[in-house]
XYZ file of C-alpha atoms in Angstrom:
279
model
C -8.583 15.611 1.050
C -10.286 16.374 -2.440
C -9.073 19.957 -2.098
C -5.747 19.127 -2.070
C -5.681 16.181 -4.849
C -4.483 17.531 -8.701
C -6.178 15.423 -11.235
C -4.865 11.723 -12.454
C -3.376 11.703 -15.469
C -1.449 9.738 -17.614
C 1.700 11.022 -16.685
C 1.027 10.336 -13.030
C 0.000 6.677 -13.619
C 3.375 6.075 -15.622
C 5.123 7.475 -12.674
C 3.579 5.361 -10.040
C 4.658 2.453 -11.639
C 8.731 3.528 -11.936
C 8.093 4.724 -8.501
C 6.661 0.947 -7.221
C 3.760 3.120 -5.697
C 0.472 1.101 -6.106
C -2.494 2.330 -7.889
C -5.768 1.642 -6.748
C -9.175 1.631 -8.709
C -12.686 0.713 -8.322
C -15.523 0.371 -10.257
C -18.545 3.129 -10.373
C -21.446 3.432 -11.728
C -23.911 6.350 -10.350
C -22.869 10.030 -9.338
C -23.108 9.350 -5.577
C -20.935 6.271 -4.881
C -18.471 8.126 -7.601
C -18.184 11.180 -5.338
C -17.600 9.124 -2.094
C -14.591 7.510 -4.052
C -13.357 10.330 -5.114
C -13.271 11.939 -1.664
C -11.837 9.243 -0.363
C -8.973 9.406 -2.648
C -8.583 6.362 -5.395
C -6.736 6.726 -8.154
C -8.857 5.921 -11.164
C -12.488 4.814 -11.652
C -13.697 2.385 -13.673
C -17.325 2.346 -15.474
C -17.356 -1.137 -15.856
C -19.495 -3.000 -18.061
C -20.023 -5.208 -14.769
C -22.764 -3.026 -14.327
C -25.008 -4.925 -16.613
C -24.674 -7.794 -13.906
C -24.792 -6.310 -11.166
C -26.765 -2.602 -11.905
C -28.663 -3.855 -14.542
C -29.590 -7.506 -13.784
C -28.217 -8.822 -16.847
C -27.082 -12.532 -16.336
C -23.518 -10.965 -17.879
C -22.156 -8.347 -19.337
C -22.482 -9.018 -23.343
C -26.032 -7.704 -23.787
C -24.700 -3.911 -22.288
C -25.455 -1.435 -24.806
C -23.390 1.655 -25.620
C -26.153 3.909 -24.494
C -26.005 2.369 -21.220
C -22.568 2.927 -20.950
C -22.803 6.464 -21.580
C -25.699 6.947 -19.356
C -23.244 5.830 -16.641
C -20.436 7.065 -17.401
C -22.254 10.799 -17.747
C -23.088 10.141 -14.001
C -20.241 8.721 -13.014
C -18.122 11.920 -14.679
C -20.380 14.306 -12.885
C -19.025 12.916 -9.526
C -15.526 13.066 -10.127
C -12.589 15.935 -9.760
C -9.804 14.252 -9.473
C -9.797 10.140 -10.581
C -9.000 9.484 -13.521
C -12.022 7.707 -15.190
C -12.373 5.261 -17.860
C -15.831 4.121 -19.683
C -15.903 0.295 -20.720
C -16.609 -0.237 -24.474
C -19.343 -2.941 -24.439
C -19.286 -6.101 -26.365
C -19.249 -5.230 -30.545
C -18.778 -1.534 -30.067
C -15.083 -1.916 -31.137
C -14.797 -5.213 -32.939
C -16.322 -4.365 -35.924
C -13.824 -2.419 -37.612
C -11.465 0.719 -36.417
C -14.112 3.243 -37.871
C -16.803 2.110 -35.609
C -14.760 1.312 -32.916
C -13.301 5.277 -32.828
C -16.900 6.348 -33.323
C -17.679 4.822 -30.602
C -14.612 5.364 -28.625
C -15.216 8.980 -29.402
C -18.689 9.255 -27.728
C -16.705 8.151 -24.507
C -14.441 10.941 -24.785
C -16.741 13.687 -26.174
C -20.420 13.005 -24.637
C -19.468 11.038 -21.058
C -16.118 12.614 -19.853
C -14.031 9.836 -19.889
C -9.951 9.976 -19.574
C -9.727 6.579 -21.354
C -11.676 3.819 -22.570
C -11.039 0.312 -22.034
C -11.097 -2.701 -24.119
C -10.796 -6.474 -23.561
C -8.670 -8.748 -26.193
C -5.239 -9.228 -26.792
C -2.976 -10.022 -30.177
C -6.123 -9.581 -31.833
C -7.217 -6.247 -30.597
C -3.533 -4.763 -30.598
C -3.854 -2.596 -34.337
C -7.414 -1.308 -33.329
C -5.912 0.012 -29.890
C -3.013 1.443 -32.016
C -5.527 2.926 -34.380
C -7.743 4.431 -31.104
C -4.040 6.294 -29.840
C -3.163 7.639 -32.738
C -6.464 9.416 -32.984
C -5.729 10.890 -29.504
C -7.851 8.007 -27.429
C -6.159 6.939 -24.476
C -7.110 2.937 -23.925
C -6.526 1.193 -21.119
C -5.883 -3.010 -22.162
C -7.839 -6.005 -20.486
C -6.672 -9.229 -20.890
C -6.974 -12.582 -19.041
C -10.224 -13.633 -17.920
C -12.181 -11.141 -20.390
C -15.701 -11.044 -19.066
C -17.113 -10.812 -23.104
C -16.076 -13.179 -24.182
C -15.852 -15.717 -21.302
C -17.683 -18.180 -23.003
C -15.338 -18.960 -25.577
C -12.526 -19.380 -22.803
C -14.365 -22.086 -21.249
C -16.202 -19.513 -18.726
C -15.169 -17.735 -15.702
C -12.101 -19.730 -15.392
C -8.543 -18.650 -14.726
C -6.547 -18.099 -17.577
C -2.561 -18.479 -18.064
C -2.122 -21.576 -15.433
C 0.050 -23.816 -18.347
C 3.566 -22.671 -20.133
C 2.018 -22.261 -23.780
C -1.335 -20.020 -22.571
C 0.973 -17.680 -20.475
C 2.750 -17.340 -23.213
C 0.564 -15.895 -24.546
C -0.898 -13.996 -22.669
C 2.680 -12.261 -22.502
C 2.436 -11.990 -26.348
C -0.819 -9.937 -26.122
C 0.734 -7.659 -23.034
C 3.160 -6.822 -25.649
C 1.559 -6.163 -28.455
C -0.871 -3.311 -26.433
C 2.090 -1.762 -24.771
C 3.298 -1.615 -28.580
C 0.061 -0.287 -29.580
C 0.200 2.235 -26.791
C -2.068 1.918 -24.168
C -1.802 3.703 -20.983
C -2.645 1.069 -18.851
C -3.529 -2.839 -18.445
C -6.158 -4.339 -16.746
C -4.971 -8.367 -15.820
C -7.799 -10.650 -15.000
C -7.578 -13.784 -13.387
C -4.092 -14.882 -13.752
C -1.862 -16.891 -11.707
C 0.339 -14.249 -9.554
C 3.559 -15.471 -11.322
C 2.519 -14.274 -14.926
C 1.011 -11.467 -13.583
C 4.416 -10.062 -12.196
C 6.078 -11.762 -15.620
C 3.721 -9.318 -17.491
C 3.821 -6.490 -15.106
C 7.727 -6.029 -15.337
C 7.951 -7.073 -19.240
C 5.609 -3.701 -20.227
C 5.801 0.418 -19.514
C 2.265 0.413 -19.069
C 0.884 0.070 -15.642
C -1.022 -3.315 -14.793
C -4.419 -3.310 -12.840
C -4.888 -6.549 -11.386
C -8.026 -8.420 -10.473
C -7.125 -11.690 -9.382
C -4.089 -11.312 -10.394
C -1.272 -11.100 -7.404
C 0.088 -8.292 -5.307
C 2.458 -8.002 -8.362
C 0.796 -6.145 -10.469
C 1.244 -2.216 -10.194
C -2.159 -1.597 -8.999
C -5.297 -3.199 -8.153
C -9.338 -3.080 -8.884
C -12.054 -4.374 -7.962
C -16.062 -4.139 -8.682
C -17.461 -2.088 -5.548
C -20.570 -4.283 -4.964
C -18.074 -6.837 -4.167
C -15.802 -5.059 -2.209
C -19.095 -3.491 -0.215
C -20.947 -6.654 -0.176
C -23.649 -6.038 -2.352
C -23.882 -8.390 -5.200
C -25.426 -11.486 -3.501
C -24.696 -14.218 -6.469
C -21.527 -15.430 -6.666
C -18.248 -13.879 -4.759
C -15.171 -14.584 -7.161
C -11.907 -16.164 -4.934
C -10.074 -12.828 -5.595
C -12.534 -10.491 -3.683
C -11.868 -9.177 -0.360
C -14.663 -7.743 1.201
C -14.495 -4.759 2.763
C -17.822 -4.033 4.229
C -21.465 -6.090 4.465
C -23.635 -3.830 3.989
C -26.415 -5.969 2.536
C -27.301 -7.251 6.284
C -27.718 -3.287 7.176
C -29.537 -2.291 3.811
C -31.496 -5.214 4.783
C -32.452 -4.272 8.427
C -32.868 -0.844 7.683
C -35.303 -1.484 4.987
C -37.504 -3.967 7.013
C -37.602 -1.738 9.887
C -38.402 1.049 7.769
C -41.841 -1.403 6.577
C -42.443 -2.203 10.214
C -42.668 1.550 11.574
C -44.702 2.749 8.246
C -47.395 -0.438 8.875
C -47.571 0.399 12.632
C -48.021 4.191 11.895
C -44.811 5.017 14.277
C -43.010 6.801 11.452
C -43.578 9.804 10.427
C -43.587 10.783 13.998
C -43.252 14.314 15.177
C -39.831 15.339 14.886
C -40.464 13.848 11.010
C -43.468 16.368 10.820
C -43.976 19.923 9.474
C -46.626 21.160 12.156
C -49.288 23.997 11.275
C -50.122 26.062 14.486
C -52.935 27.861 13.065
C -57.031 26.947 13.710
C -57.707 24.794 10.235
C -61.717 24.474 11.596
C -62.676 27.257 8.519
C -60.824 25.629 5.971
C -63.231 24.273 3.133
């Protein structure tokens, strides 16, 4: 299937959304599981900062460094011919000011590979994403439930469920299709603002926990494959449970070692000459 794929691009994203043809993406975060994704096909990859939770062990995402990132994303890149992949900007790599956040932005671009970074905020953020596109960035938008800042939303809560807070949460959708981005990310939003936002913008919406109204869809592949064993957010379908098989394999893996049944012979380079003169 690879062979025959051309590369995402902008371009094709835009026209997947006038078309009404869905976009799927998932989150990646090491060279192997990126190369299985894009064999099997999904439109753009995402280099999530989720992987401070659940790569890293980080109790969120906030204390992901930009070297991190990078180190991921330079993985992730080598992995991928035809996705279209974007690198996360961690928490205070882009607030700062619009200097540091195209410095940084750049490093994305330049060093890792990526086809577009992405950034969480919304009114707020709008003149630095503006700044980042006229430089020749492409940023994909994240609003909602954003992960760095959850804390001052009241936590992992969904956002948008009252008149005045959709509101403005259509405000912000605005203001980054204004500033340009080439796509928006919509987290945790009731389905009915989601699909208010999704037809009010040209850029194409992602959701996560956000509706079947949204032009495409994402979601973090530990979830989706079972693997993240903490907490399993309302909006995650899962896939495949692989932790059960990971689980078995591992412990049956200990139990041949400790008996001595594994290596056995067909596991075993055998010499066939007389080793009774070697000293």
């Amino acid at each position: 299937m690879s062979e025959k794929r051309s590369k995402v691009t902008i371009p094709y994203l835009l026209e997947r959304k006038r078309s009404g043809s869905k976009i799927s993406m998932l989150t990646a975060y090491d060279f192997s599981m990126a190369s299985i994704m894009d064999e099997a096909g999904v439109d753009m990859v995402l280099v999530g900062d989720s992987l401070g939770m659940v790569v890293l062990g980080y109790e969120s995402t906030v204390p992901v460094t930009m070297d991190e990132m990078l180190h991921h994303c330079k993985a992730v890149r080598r992995g991928i011919k035809h996705a279209f992949l974007v690198g996360d900007m961690p928490f205070m790599s882009y607030q700062i000011s619009k200097e540091e956040a195209l410095h940084n932005a750049g490093r994305f671009i330049k060093e890792a590979g990526c086809d577009a970074v992405k950034i969480e905020g919304g009114v707020e953020i709008a003149d630095t994403a503006a700044f980042l596109v006229k430089m020749g960035v492409p940023v994909v938008g994240h609003i909602g439930l954003t992960p760095q800042t959850a804390t001052s939303l009241g936590g992992f809560k969904v956002q948008g469920k009252d008149i005045e807070s959709a509101r403005k949460l259509l405000e912000s959708a605005r203001a980054l299709d204004g500033a340009g981005i080439c796509s928006l990310v919509i987290e945790c939003v009731p389905d009915k603002v989601a699909e208010k936002i999704t037809e009010s913008i040209s850029a194409p919406t992602i959701g996560i926990g956000a509706g079947s109204g949204c032009d495409g869809q994402v979601l973090v592949s530990n979830d989706l494959l079972g693997l993240f064993r903490k907490f399993t957010p309302k909006f995650v379908k899962k896939y495949a449970d692989l932790f059960p098989l990971i689980d078995e394999a591992v412990k049956n893996y200990i139990k041949e070692v400790s008996e001595g049944t594994f290596p056995g012979e067909e596991h075993t380079f055998v010499m066939k000459e007389d080793l009774s003169d070697l000293s």
